[in-house]
Each structure stands twice: as structure tokens, then as C-alpha cells.
PDB file of C-alpha atoms in Angstrom:
ATOM      1  CA  UNK A   1      52.309 -13.361  23.427  1.00  0.00           C
ATOM      2  CA  UNK A   2      49.423 -12.045  25.521  1.00  0.00           C
ATOM      3  CA  UNK A   3      50.817  -8.519  25.296  1.00  0.00           C
ATOM      4  CA  UNK A   4      51.051  -8.704  21.524  1.00  0.00           C
ATOM      5  CA  UNK A   5      47.440  -9.917  21.251  1.00  0.00           C
ATOM      6  CA  UNK A   6      46.213  -7.050  23.437  1.00  0.00           C
ATOM      7  CA  UNK A   7      48.174  -4.520  21.363  1.00  0.00           C
ATOM      8  CA  UNK A   8      46.745  -5.942  18.116  1.00  0.00           C
ATOM      9  CA  UNK A   9      43.179  -5.835  19.430  1.00  0.00           C
ATOM     10  CA  UNK A  10      43.646  -2.277  20.657  1.00  0.00           C
ATOM     11  CA  UNK A  11      45.040  -1.217  17.278  1.00  0.00           C
ATOM     12  CA  UNK A  12      42.150  -2.860  15.430  1.00  0.00           C
ATOM     13  CA  UNK A  13      39.577  -1.129  17.613  1.00  0.00           C
ATOM     14  CA  UNK A  14      41.196   2.269  16.984  1.00  0.00           C
ATOM     15  CA  UNK A  15      41.366   1.678  13.213  1.00  0.00           C
ATOM     16  CA  UNK A  16      37.777   0.470  13.001  1.00  0.00           C
ATOM     17  CA  UNK A  17      36.464   3.476  14.934  1.00  0.00           C
ATOM     18  CA  UNK A  18      38.408   6.139  13.044  1.00  0.00           C
ATOM     19  CA  UNK A  19      36.698   8.093  10.255  1.00  0.00           C
ATOM     20  CA  UNK A  20      37.445   6.914   6.734  1.00  0.00           C
ATOM     21  CA  UNK A  21      38.576   3.446   7.775  1.00  0.00           C
ATOM     22  CA  UNK A  22      36.594   0.305   7.318  1.00  0.00           C
ATOM     23  CA  UNK A  23      34.130   2.059   5.001  1.00  0.00           C
ATOM     24  CA  UNK A  24      32.746   4.308   7.715  1.00  0.00           C
ATOM     25  CA  UNK A  25      33.003   8.047   8.178  1.00  0.00           C
ATOM     26  CA  UNK A  26      32.366   7.669  11.889  1.00  0.00           C
ATOM     27  CA  UNK A  27      28.660   8.370  11.597  1.00  0.00           C
ATOM     28  CA  UNK A  28      25.959   5.834  11.120  1.00  0.00           C
ATOM     29  CA  UNK A  29      23.163   7.003   8.842  1.00  0.00           C
ATOM     30  CA  UNK A  30      20.355   4.946   7.421  1.00  0.00           C
ATOM     31  CA  UNK A  31      18.869   6.187   4.210  1.00  0.00           C
ATOM     32  CA  UNK A  32      15.337   4.884   3.996  1.00  0.00           C
ATOM     33  CA  UNK A  33      12.950   5.798   1.220  1.00  0.00           C
ATOM     34  CA  UNK A  34       9.412   5.575   2.546  1.00  0.00           C
ATOM     35  CA  UNK A  35       7.122   3.380   0.433  1.00  0.00           C
ATOM     36  CA  UNK A  36       4.747   6.317  -0.088  1.00  0.00           C
ATOM     37  CA  UNK A  37       7.421   8.049  -2.160  1.00  0.00           C
ATOM     38  CA  UNK A  38       7.195   5.203  -4.652  1.00  0.00           C
ATOM     39  CA  UNK A  39       3.476   5.509  -5.468  1.00  0.00           C
ATOM     40  CA  UNK A  40       2.672   7.437  -8.658  1.00  0.00           C
ATOM     41  CA  UNK A  41       0.627  10.650  -8.620  1.00  0.00           C
ATOM     42  CA  UNK A  42      -3.136  10.034  -8.506  1.00  0.00           C
ATOM     43  CA  UNK A  43      -3.560  12.189 -11.612  1.00  0.00           C
ATOM     44  CA  UNK A  44      -1.972   9.386 -13.645  1.00  0.00           C
ATOM     45  CA  UNK A  45      -4.290   6.689 -12.244  1.00  0.00           C
ATOM     46  CA  UNK A  46      -7.306   5.254 -14.038  1.00  0.00           C
ATOM     47  CA  UNK A  47     -10.008   3.057 -12.544  1.00  0.00           C
ATOM     48  CA  UNK A  48     -12.658   0.593 -13.656  1.00  0.00           C
ATOM     49  CA  UNK A  49     -15.504  -0.743 -11.578  1.00  0.00           C
ATOM     50  CA  UNK A  50     -17.584  -3.889 -11.759  1.00  0.00           C
ATOM     51  CA  UNK A  51     -20.900  -3.604  -9.972  1.00  0.00           C
ATOM     52  CA  UNK A  52     -19.930  -0.044  -8.944  1.00  0.00           C
ATOM     53  CA  UNK A  53     -21.421   3.277 -10.092  1.00  0.00           C
ATOM     54  CA  UNK A  54     -19.161   6.335 -10.646  1.00  0.00           C
ATOM     55  CA  UNK A  55     -15.905   4.408 -10.101  1.00  0.00           C
ATOM     56  CA  UNK A  56     -13.812   7.470 -11.035  1.00  0.00           C
ATOM     57  CA  UNK A  57     -14.992   9.280  -7.928  1.00  0.00           C
ATOM     58  CA  UNK A  58     -12.993   6.832  -5.794  1.00  0.00           C
ATOM     59  CA  UNK A  59      -9.722   8.436  -6.979  1.00  0.00           C
ATOM     60  CA  UNK A  60     -10.747  12.036  -7.742  1.00  0.00           C
ATOM     61  CA  UNK A  61      -9.218  13.527  -4.574  1.00  0.00           C
ATOM     62  CA  UNK A  62     -12.578  14.759  -3.246  1.00  0.00           C
ATOM     63  CA  UNK A  63     -13.810  13.048  -0.069  1.00  0.00           C
ATOM     64  CA  UNK A  64     -17.292  14.470  -0.764  1.00  0.00           C
ATOM     65  CA  UNK A  65     -17.816  12.315  -3.863  1.00  0.00           C
ATOM     66  CA  UNK A  66     -17.999   8.555  -3.746  1.00  0.00           C
ATOM     67  CA  UNK A  67     -18.373   5.466  -5.860  1.00  0.00           C
ATOM     68  CA  UNK A  68     -21.197   3.186  -4.727  1.00  0.00           C
ATOM     69  CA  UNK A  69     -21.977  -0.423  -5.401  1.00  0.00           C
ATOM     70  CA  UNK A  70     -25.153  -1.364  -7.172  1.00  0.00           C
ATOM     71  CA  UNK A  71     -27.872  -3.404  -5.475  1.00  0.00           C
ATOM     72  CA  UNK A  72     -26.822  -6.952  -4.669  1.00  0.00           C
ATOM     73  CA  UNK A  73     -23.132  -6.114  -4.936  1.00  0.00           C
ATOM     74  CA  UNK A  74     -21.826  -9.538  -4.031  1.00  0.00           C
ATOM     75  CA  UNK A  75     -19.186  -9.322  -6.809  1.00  0.00           C
ATOM     76  CA  UNK A  76     -18.349  -5.605  -6.728  1.00  0.00           C
ATOM     77  CA  UNK A  77     -14.741  -4.668  -7.467  1.00  0.00           C
ATOM     78  CA  UNK A  78     -12.531  -1.720  -8.367  1.00  0.00           C
ATOM     79  CA  UNK A  79      -9.396  -2.114 -10.494  1.00  0.00           C
ATOM     80  CA  UNK A  80      -6.875   0.735 -10.455  1.00  0.00           C
ATOM     81  CA  UNK A  81      -4.202   1.230 -13.127  1.00  0.00           C
ATOM     82  CA  UNK A  82      -1.412   3.216 -11.436  1.00  0.00           C
ATOM     83  CA  UNK A  83       0.147   4.180 -14.790  1.00  0.00           C
ATOM     84  CA  UNK A  84       3.457   2.530 -13.918  1.00  0.00           C
ATOM     85  CA  UNK A  85       4.765  -0.120 -11.545  1.00  0.00           C
ATOM     86  CA  UNK A  86       4.711   1.263  -7.989  1.00  0.00           C
ATOM     87  CA  UNK A  87       5.849   0.019  -4.599  1.00  0.00           C
ATOM     88  CA  UNK A  88       3.341   0.101  -1.720  1.00  0.00           C
ATOM     89  CA  UNK A  89       2.383  -1.846   1.404  1.00  0.00           C
ATOM     90  CA  UNK A  90      -0.930  -0.313   2.469  1.00  0.00           C
ATOM     91  CA  UNK A  91      -4.337   0.238   0.877  1.00  0.00           C
ATOM     92  CA  UNK A  92      -6.744   2.637   2.610  1.00  0.00           C
ATOM     93  CA  UNK A  93     -10.377   3.040   1.600  1.00  0.00           C
ATOM     94  CA  UNK A  94     -12.252   6.094   2.879  1.00  0.00           C
ATOM     95  CA  UNK A  95     -16.016   5.553   3.007  1.00  0.00           C
ATOM     96  CA  UNK A  96     -16.867   9.273   3.096  1.00  0.00           C
ATOM     97  CA  UNK A  97     -20.153  10.478   4.546  1.00  0.00           C
ATOM     98  CA  UNK A  98     -21.486   6.912   4.690  1.00  0.00           C
ATOM     99  CA  UNK A  99     -19.376   5.370   7.478  1.00  0.00           C
ATOM    100  CA  UNK A 100     -21.466   2.171   7.393  1.00  0.00           C
ATOM    101  CA  UNK A 101     -20.851   1.686   3.651  1.00  0.00           C
ATOM    102  CA  UNK A 102     -18.061  -0.821   4.085  1.00  0.00           C
ATOM    103  CA  UNK A 103     -17.684  -4.445   3.019  1.00  0.00           C
ATOM    104  CA  UNK A 104     -17.205  -6.973   5.822  1.00  0.00           C
ATOM    105  CA  UNK A 105     -14.299  -8.637   3.963  1.00  0.00           C
ATOM    106  CA  UNK A 106     -12.127  -7.377   1.087  1.00  0.00           C
ATOM    107  CA  UNK A 107      -9.651  -9.130  -1.180  1.00  0.00           C
ATOM    108  CA  UNK A 108      -6.640  -7.193  -2.484  1.00  0.00           C
ATOM    109  CA  UNK A 109      -5.027  -8.565  -5.655  1.00  0.00           C
ATOM    110  CA  UNK A 110      -2.198  -7.046  -7.710  1.00  0.00           C
ATOM    111  CA  UNK A 111      -0.729  -7.414 -11.181  1.00  0.00           C
ATOM    112  CA  UNK A 112       2.158  -6.053 -13.219  1.00  0.00           C
ATOM    113  CA  UNK A 113       0.540  -6.702 -16.627  1.00  0.00           C
ATOM    114  CA  UNK A 114      -3.199  -6.276 -15.953  1.00  0.00           C
ATOM    115  CA  UNK A 115      -3.960  -9.869 -17.000  1.00  0.00           C
ATOM    116  CA  UNK A 116      -2.587 -12.148 -14.292  1.00  0.00           C
ATOM    117  CA  UNK A 117      -3.555 -11.140 -10.752  1.00  0.00           C
ATOM    118  CA  UNK A 118      -2.027 -12.434  -7.534  1.00  0.00           C
ATOM    119  CA  UNK A 119      -4.234 -12.466  -4.443  1.00  0.00           C
ATOM    120  CA  UNK A 120      -2.276 -10.642  -1.722  1.00  0.00           C
ATOM    121  CA  UNK A 121      -4.622 -10.679   1.239  1.00  0.00           C
ATOM    122  CA  UNK A 122      -8.131 -11.118   2.530  1.00  0.00           C
ATOM    123  CA  UNK A 123      -8.843  -8.426   5.105  1.00  0.00           C
ATOM    124  CA  UNK A 124     -11.771  -7.127   7.149  1.00  0.00           C
ATOM    125  CA  UNK A 125     -13.439  -3.864   6.229  1.00  0.00           C
ATOM    126  CA  UNK A 126     -14.164  -1.250   8.858  1.00  0.00           C
ATOM    127  CA  UNK A 127     -16.499   1.655   9.515  1.00  0.00           C
ATOM    128  CA  UNK A 128     -15.451   5.024   8.132  1.00  0.00           C
ATOM    129  CA  UNK A 129     -12.071   3.825   6.822  1.00  0.00           C
ATOM    130  CA  UNK A 130     -10.886   0.353   5.840  1.00  0.00           C
ATOM    131  CA  UNK A 131      -7.103   0.002   6.099  1.00  0.00           C
ATOM    132  CA  UNK A 132      -5.377  -3.049   4.669  1.00  0.00           C
ATOM    133  CA  UNK A 133      -1.706  -3.433   5.604  1.00  0.00           C
ATOM    134  CA  UNK A 134       0.316  -5.778   3.417  1.00  0.00           C
ATOM    135  CA  UNK A 135       3.035  -7.782   5.144  1.00  0.00           C
ATOM    136  CA  UNK A 136       5.672  -7.049   2.502  1.00  0.00           C
ATOM    137  CA  UNK A 137       5.910  -4.138   0.057  1.00  0.00           C
ATOM    138  CA  UNK A 138       4.293  -4.995  -3.281  1.00  0.00           C
ATOM    139  CA  UNK A 139       5.479  -3.914  -6.727  1.00  0.00           C
ATOM    140  CA  UNK A 140       2.461  -3.646  -9.028  1.00  0.00           C
ATOM    141  CA  UNK A 141       0.859  -1.483 -11.695  1.00  0.00           C
ATOM    142  CA  UNK A 142      -2.680  -2.778 -11.192  1.00  0.00           C
ATOM    143  CA  UNK A 143      -4.531  -3.087  -7.882  1.00  0.00           C
ATOM    144  CA  UNK A 144      -7.881  -4.855  -7.620  1.00  0.00           C
ATOM    145  CA  UNK A 145     -10.074  -4.407  -4.553  1.00  0.00           C
ATOM    146  CA  UNK A 146     -12.913  -6.933  -4.431  1.00  0.00           C
ATOM    147  CA  UNK A 147     -15.793  -7.359  -2.030  1.00  0.00           C
ATOM    148  CA  UNK A 148     -15.465 -10.836  -0.584  1.00  0.00           C
ATOM    149  CA  UNK A 149     -18.265 -10.580   1.982  1.00  0.00           C
ATOM    150  CA  UNK A 150     -20.715  -7.676   1.609  1.00  0.00           C
ATOM    151  CA  UNK A 151     -22.385  -5.689   4.349  1.00  0.00           C
ATOM    152  CA  UNK A 152     -26.100  -4.979   4.572  1.00  0.00           C
ATOM    153  CA  UNK A 153     -25.506  -1.507   3.047  1.00  0.00           C
ATOM    154  CA  UNK A 154     -24.136  -0.610  -0.404  1.00  0.00           C
ATOM    155  CA  UNK A 155     -20.332  -0.432  -0.594  1.00  0.00           C
ATOM    156  CA  UNK A 156     -19.244   3.214  -0.502  1.00  0.00           C
ATOM    157  CA  UNK A 157     -15.758   4.286  -1.646  1.00  0.00           C
ATOM    158  CA  UNK A 158     -15.011   8.012  -1.349  1.00  0.00           C
ATOM    159  CA  UNK A 159     -11.219   7.780  -1.777  1.00  0.00           C
ATOM    160  CA  UNK A 160      -8.556   5.124  -2.196  1.00  0.00           C
ATOM    161  CA  UNK A 161      -5.006   5.741  -0.985  1.00  0.00           C
ATOM    162  CA  UNK A 162      -1.904   3.624  -1.480  1.00  0.00           C
ATOM    163  CA  UNK A 163       1.192   4.018   0.668  1.00  0.00           C
TER     164      UNK A 163
END
């Protein structure tokens, strides 16, 4: 009985390891599509700002131009329409040539329809570049970045990137 069990286990191990058996070709490959591949081209994006001057400069691809908040920007926000539903898990905000032009705290909210927004995270801003990592990938067409706690300087947004 013991011999038969050993023979069966040996046979199963050979069958499982052979190419074409058990759904495997003998190689183990993981096909992973990076989230950045899912974000639409910036040329299809549109943006609106509340309490922000020149909002379009935040997505124009030029780090030398920047959108800036108006005085007393306690409620400043930028809302980006990605043109289609996209998958991403990181929002990066470049502050351009004003590294101190960051908000102390930012709120990231997303929406599929542009009407109902879900608050995803409250995150700290940072000098030069504010990076907000989202715990899980988000599927959304609209992304709203809101100043939750302003800094002593106007909010400066040279470029926004989603990955």
C-alpha cells in the first residue's frame, strides 16, 4: 500500500511539472499592466478651477507655467475631466519654480459622472512636489484636488500627473 502511494505521488509530481499539463507550459509568467498605462493622454483632459487663476496651465505639459490660487484661497480646488474613465493610484502635483507654493493638506475626491464625488484621501502637501498615493487603484473620469489646509503662500500648481 505504501509503495503504491509513493508511486502515485511521484507520478502526480511528474505530470504537474511537465509542460502542457495542469494548465502550465512549464514557465511562470505574470502579465501585469501598470496603472500608468490606463490613464488617458493629457491632451484629452480638461480642467476647471475654483479660487485658482490660469487653471489650464496645471495640465499643459510645461513645468514653467503654473496655476496659482487667488488671495485667501481657503477653498481653492482643481477639477480635472480625464475624458474617459481611467485607472490610477497616484496623484502628483509639481509646484514649479515656487517650491513653497504648496497646501499643507489636500483632499483628493473622484467621480465617474462629474456630479457625485467620493472623498478618497486627505494627504499632506510637500515642498516642490506633493505626491498622494492612493491605497487601491481608483477608476474615475473626474478628479478633484481641494486645499483642505492652506499654507502661508499662494497654492502653486505647475503640473498634475496621474499614475
